[in-house]
Coordinates of C-alpha atoms and ligand atoms in Angstrom, one line a residue:
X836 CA 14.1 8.3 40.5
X837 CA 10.3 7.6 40.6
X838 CA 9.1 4.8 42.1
X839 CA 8.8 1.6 40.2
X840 CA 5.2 0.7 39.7
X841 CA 3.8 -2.3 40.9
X842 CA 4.0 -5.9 38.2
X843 CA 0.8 -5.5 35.8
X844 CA -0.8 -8.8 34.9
X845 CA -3.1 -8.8 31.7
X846 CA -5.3 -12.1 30.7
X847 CA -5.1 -13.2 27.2
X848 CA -8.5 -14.7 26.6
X849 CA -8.0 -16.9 23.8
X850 CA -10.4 -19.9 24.1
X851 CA -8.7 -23.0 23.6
X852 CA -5.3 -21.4 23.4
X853 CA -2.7 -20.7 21.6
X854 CA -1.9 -24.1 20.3
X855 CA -3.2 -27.4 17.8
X856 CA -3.2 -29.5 20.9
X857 CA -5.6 -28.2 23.9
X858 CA -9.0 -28.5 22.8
X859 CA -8.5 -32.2 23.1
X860 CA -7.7 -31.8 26.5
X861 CA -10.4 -33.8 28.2
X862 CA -10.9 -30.6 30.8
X863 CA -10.8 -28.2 28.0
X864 CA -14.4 -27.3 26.4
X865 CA -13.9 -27.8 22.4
X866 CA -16.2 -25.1 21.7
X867 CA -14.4 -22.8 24.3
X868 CA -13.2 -20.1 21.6
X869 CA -17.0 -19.1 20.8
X870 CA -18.2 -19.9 24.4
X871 CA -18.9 -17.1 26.0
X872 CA -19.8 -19.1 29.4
X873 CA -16.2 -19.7 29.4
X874 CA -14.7 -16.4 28.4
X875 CA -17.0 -14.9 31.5
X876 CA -15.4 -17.7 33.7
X877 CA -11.9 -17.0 32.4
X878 CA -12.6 -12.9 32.8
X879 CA -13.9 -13.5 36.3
X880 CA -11.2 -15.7 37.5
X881 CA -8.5 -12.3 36.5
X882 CA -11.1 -9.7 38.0
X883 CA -10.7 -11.8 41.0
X884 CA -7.2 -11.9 40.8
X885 CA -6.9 -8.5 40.3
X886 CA -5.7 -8.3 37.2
X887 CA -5.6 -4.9 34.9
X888 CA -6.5 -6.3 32.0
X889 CA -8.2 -8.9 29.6
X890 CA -6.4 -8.8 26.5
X891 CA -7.5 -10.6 22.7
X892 CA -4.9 -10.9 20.8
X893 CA -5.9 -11.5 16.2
X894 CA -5.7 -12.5 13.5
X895 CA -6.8 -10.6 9.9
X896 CA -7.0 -13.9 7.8
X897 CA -7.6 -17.5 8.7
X898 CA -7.1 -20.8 6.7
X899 CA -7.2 -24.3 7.0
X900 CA -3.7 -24.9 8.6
X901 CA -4.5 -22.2 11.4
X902 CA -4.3 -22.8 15.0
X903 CA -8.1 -24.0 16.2
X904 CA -8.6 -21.2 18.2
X905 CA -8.3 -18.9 15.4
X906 CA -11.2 -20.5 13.0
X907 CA -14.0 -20.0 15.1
X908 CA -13.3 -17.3 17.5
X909 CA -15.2 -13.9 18.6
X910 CA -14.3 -10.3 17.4
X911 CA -12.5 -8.6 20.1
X912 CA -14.7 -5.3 20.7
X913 CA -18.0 -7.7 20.6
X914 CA -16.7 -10.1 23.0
X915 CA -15.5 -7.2 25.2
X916 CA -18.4 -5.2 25.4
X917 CA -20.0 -8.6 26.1
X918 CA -17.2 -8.8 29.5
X919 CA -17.6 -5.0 30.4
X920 CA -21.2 -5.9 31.4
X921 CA -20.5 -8.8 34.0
X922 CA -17.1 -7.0 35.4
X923 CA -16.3 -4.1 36.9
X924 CA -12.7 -2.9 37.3
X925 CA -10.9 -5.1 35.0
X926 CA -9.5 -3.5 32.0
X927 CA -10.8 -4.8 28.3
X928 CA -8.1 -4.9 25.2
X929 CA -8.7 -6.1 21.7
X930 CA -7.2 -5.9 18.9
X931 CA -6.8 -3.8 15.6
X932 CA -5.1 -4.0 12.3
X933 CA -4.5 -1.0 11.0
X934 CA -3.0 -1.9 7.6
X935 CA -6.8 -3.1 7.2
X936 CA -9.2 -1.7 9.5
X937 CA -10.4 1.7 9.1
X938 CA -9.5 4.5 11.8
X939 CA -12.5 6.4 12.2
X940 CA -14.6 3.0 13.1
X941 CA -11.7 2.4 15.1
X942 CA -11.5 5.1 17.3
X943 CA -15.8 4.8 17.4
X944 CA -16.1 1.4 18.4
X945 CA -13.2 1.6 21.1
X946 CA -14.4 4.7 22.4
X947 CA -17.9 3.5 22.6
X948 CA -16.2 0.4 24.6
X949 CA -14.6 2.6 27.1
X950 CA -18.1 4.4 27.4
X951 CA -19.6 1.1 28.3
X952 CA -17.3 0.1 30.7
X953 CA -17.0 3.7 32.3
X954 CA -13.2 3.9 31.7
X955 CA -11.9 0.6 31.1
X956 CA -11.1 0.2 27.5
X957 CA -7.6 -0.3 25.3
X958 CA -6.9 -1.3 21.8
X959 CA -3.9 -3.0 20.4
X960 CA -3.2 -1.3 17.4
X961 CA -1.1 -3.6 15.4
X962 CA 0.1 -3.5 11.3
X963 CA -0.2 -7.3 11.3
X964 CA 1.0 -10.4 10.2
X965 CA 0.7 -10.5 5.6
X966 CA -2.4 -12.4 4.3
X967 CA -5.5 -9.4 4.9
X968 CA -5.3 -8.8 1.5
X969 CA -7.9 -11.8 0.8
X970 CA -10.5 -10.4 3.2
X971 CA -10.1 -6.6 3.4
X972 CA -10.0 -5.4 -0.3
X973 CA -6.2 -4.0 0.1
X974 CA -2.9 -5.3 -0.5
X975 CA -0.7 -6.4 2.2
X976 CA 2.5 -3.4 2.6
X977 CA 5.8 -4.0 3.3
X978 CA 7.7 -2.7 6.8
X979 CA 7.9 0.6 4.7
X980 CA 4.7 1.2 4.1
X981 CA 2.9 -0.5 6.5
X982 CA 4.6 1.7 9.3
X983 CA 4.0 4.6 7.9
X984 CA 0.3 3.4 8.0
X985 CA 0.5 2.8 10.7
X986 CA 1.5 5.9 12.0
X987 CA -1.2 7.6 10.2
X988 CA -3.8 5.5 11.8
X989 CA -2.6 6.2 15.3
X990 CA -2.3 9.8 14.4
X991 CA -6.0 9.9 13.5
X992 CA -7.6 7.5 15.8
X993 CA -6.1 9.7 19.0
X994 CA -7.2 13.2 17.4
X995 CA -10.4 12.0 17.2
X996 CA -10.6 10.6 20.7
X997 CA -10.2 14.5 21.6
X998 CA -12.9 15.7 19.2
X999 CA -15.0 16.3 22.5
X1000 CA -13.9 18.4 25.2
X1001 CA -15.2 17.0 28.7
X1002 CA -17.2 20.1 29.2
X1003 CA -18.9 19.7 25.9
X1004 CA -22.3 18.9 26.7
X1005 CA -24.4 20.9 28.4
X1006 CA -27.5 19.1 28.3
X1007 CA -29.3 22.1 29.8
X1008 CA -33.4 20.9 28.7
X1009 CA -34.4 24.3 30.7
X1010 CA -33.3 26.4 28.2
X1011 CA -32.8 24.1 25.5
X1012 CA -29.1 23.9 25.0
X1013 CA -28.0 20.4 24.3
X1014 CA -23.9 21.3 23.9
X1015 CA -21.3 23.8 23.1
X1016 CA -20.3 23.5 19.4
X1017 CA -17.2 25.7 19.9
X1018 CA -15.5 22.8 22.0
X1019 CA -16.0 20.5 19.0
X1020 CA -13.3 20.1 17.1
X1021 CA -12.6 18.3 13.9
X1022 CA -8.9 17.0 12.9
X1023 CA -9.1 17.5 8.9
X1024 CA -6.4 15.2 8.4
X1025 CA -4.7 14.0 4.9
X1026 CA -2.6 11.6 4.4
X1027 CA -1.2 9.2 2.3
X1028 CA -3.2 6.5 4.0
X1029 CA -6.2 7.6 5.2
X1030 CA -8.1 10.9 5.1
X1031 CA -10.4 11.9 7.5
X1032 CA -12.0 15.2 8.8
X1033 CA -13.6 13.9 12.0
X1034 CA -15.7 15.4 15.0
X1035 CA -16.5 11.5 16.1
X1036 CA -20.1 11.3 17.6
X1037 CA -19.2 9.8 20.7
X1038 CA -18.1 12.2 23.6
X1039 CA -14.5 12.4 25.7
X1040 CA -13.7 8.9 28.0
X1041 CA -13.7 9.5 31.9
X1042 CA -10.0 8.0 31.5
X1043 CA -8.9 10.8 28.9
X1044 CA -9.0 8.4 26.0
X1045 CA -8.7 4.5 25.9
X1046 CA -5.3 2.8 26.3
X1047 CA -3.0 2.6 23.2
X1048 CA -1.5 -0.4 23.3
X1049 CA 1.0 -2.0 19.9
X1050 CA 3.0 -4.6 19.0
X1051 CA 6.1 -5.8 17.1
X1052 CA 10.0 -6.5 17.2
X1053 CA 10.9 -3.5 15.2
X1054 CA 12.6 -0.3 15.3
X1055 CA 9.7 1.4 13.2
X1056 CA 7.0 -0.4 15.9
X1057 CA 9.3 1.2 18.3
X1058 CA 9.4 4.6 16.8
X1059 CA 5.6 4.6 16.2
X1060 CA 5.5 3.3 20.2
X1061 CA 7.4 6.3 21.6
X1062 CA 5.4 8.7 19.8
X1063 CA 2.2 7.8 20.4
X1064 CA 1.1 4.7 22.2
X1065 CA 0.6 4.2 26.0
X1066 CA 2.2 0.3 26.3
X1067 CA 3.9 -1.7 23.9
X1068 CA 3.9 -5.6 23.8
X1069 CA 6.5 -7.8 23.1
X1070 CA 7.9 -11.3 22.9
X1071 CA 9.5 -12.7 26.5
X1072 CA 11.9 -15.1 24.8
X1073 CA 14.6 -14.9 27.5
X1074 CA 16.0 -12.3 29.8
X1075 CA 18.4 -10.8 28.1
X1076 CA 15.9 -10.3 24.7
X1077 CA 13.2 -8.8 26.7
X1078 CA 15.7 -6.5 28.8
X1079 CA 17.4 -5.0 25.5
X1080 CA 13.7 -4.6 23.8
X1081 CA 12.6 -2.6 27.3
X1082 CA 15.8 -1.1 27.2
X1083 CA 15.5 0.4 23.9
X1084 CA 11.2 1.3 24.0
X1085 CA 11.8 3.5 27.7
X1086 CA 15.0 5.3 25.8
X1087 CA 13.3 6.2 22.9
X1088 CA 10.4 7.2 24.7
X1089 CA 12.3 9.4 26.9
X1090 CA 14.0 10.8 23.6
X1091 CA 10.1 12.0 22.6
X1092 CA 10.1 13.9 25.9
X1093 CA 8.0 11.6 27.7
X1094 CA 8.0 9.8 30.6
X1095 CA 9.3 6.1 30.3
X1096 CA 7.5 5.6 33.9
X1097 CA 4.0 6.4 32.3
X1098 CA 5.3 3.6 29.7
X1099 CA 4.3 0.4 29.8
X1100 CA 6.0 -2.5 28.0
X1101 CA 4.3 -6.0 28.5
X1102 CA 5.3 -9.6 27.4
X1103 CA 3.3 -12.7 26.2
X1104 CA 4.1 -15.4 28.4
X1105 CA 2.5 -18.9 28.8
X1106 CA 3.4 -19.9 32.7
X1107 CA 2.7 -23.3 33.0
X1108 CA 3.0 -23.6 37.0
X1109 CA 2.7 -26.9 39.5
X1110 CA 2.5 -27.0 43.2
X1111 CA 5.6 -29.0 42.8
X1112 CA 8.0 -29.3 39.7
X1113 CA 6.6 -32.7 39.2
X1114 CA 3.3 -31.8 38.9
X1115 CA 4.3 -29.2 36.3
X1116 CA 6.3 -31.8 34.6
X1117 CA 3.2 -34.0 34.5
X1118 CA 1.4 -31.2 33.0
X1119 CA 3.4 -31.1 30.2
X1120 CA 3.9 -34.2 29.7
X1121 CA -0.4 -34.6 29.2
X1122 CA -0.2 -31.8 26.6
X1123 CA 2.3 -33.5 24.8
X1124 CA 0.1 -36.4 25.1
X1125 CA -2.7 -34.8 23.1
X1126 CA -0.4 -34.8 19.8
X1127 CA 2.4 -37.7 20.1
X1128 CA 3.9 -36.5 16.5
X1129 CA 4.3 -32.6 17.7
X1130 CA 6.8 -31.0 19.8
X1131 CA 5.8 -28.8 22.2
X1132 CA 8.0 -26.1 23.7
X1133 CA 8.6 -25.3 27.2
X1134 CA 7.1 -22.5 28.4
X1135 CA 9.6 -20.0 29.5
X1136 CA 8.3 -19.6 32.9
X1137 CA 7.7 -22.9 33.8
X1138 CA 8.1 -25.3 37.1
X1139 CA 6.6 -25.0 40.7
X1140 CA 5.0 -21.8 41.9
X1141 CA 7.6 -20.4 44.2
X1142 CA 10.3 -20.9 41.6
X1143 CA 7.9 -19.0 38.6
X1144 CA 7.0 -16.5 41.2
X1145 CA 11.0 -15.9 41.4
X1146 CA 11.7 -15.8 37.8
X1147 CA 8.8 -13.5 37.2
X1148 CA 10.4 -11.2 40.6
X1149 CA 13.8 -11.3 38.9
X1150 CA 12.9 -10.5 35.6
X1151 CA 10.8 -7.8 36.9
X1152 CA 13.1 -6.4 39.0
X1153 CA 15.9 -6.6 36.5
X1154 CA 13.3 -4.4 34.1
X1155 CA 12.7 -6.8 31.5
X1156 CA 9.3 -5.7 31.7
X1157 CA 6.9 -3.8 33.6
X1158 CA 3.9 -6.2 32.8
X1159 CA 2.9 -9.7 32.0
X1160 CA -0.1 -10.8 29.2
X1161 CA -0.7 -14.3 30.8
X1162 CA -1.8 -16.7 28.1
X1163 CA -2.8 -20.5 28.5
X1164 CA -2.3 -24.2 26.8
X1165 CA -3.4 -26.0 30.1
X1166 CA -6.8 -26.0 30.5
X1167 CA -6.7 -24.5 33.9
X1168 CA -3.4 -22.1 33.1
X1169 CA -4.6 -19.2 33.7
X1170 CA -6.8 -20.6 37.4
X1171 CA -3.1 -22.1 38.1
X1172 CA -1.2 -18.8 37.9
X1173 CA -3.7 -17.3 39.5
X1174 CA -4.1 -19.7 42.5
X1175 CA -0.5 -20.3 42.9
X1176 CA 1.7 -17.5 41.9
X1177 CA -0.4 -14.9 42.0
X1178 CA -0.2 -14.8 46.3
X1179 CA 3.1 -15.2 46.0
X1180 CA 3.8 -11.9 44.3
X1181 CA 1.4 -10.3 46.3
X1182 CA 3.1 -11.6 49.7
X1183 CA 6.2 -10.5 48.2
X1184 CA 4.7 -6.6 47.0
X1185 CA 5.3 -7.0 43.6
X1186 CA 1.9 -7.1 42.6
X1187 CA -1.6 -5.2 44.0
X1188 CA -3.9 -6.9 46.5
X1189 CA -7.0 -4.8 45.3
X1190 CA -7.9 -2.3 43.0
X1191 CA -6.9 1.1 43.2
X1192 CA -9.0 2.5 41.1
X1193 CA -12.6 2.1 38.5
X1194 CA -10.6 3.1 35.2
X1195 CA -7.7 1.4 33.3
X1196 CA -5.4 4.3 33.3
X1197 CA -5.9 4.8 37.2
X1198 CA -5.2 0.3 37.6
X1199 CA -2.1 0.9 35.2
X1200 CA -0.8 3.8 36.9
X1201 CA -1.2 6.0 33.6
X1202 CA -1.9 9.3 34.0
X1203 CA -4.8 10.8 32.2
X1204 CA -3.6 12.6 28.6
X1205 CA -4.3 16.6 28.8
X1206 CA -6.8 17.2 26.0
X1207 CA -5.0 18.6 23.2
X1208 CA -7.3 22.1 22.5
X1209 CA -7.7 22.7 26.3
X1210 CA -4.7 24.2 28.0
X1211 CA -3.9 23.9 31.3
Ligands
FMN75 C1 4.1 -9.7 20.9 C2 3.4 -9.6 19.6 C3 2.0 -9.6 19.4 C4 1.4 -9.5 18.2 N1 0.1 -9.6 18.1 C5 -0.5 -9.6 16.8 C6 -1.9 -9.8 16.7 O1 -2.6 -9.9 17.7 N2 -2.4 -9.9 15.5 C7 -1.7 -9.7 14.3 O2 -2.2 -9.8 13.2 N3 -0.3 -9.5 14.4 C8 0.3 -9.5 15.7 N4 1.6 -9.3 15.7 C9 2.4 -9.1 14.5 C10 2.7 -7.6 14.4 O3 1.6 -6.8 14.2 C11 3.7 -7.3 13.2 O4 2.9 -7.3 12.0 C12 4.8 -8.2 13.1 O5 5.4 -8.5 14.3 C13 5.9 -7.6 12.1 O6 6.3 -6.3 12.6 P1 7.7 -6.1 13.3 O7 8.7 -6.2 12.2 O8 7.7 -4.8 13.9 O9 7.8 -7.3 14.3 C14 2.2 -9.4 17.0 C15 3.6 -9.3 17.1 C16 4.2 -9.4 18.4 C17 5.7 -9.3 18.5

């Protein structure tokens, strides 16, 4: 069998959380959602953790009753093209709809991302949660169309990531040859969706093409997955859910032919971590605090350090998942789990103690995709 890669830990920058309670948090900046001082601090504290990834996770409609974060937050390729320039080996994720966004801006702005960062780019190409229809001009589809989308979407997005091939341009101002227009290629697709001929004016990413990253509980998110997608994320609700939901993404990836090691399924978690149990205890006990009339869950990895660094070994180890998508409610969650876990799986060798590489793919241990008109 190959050898199991090392834990991958993504950052979910999300401002003042996921949550109605933490922006009253006295430690917590109100603002912090559009504050790009603090999404720099946040992105520097998981650069210096070694982290692959920064990850925005969004939303296609707001409203009144919304989490805070999500009424005044930043776009995710803006604010991540904002982060490539004051990092330099972390990885940078937004996210996409694609039963409302359109796939040839897609695969532009990512691409143009992972140009800016030299190789560090991903996109989270998700069908949604319902309620786009009020701000995109489309309906919202049902599972059975909005899959099929989907599909569509991903089908076009990665053909035109390989309009270019990496030889492409010559740039030659001697004898005035600026590329070679028989390795552009255009993908002429039709569908029921979308129809696009492509070439995309932006040339081939050092890393291949930018991570492919979706998300769901499905069996069609699966399907679409397996076919096409480099990492998949899913809900950590408890041991057994995650290990079945693994389970099934590596099978039906290996039923595609591919390689379930160069597969990478990740999991939302919110560790809330203590150098003691008490002090996690107290923790929780100051967010519930914040709203006295709202019960507030427990996070699933929750407690003293050593005893979250042990859940996260065993659940690791027992292939539940292969990566983690750290989000916070605590003000300092993410500096916590960093400060205090974060050694602990290093001591232990579960997780990296520098960079191996300047790209994404080369941090997630993803090989880079043969372009699909060159053989090799
Ligand atoms: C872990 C996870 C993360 C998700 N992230 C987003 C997101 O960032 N934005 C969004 O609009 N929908 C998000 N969704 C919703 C999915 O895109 C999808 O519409 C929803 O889960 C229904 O599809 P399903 O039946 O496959 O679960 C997420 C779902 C899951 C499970």
């Amino acid at each position: 069998m190959a050898k199991r890669k090392k834990l991958k830990l993504g950052a979910v920058i999300e401002g003042v959380g996921w949550n109605y309670m933490s922006w009253r948090h006295p430690d917590m900046p109100a603002d912090a959602s559009e504050n790009i001082e603090f999404y720099v601090k946040q992105a520097k504290i998981a650069e210096a953790a070694k982290f692959e990834t920064l990850f925005l996770i969004d939303v296609s409609h707001v409203g009144p009753g919304n989490i805070p974060h999500y009424l005044s937050m930043f776009e995710g390729v803006s604010i991540m093209s904002a982060l490539s320039m004051v990092t330099k080996n972390i990885g940078l994720s937004a996210t996409i709809a694609s039963s409302y966004a359109d796939p040839y801006s897609a695969a532009r702005q990512i691409l143009s991302l992972d140009k800016i960062s030299k190789g560090r780019a991903s996109v989270n190409i998700i069908t949604s949660n319902a309620g786009g229809m009020v701000n995109f001009s489309r309906g919202h589809l049902s599972e059975s169309d909005s899959y099929p989308m989907q599909k569509e979407f991903m089908e076009i997005v990665l053909g035109l990531w390989d309009t270019y091939e990496d030889d492409t341009f010559i740039r030659d101002k001697a004898r005035g040859i600026y590329f070679d227009p028989r390795k552009m290629h255009t993908i002429n697709y039709r569908g029921k969706y979308f129809s696009v001929d492509g070439p995309l004016n932006i040339s081939r990413s050092v890393q291949g093409r930018p991570v492919l990253y979706t998300a769901g509980t499905s069996s069609s998110m699966i399907e679409n997955a397996a076919r096409y997608t480099d990492a998949a994320l899913i809900l950590g609700e408890s041991l057994e859910q995650a290990k079945a939901m693994t389970t099934e993404l590596k099978k039906r990836v290996a039923s595609k032919g591919r390689s379930p090691e160069d597969f990478i399924v990740a999991m939302t978690q919110t560790p809330l971590v203590g150098r003691t149990e008490k002090e996690a205890e107290e923790k929780f006990r100051e967010m519930e605090r914040l709203i006295p009339l709202y019960r507030i869950q427990k996070p699933v990895f929750f407690g003293s350090a050593e005893k979250v660094a042990d859940q996260i070994q065993e659940w690791y180890e027992a292939g539940a998942m292969d990566m983690i998508m750290v989000r916070q409610e605590y003000p300092t969650g993410l500096k916590d789990f960093v400060d205090l876990v974060v050694p602990i799986l290093q001591d232990r060798g579960i997780f990296r103690t520098e960079y191996e590489s300047n790209t994404l793919r080369g941090n997630l241990e993803l090989p880079i995709p043969e372009h699909r008109y060159v053989k090799v």
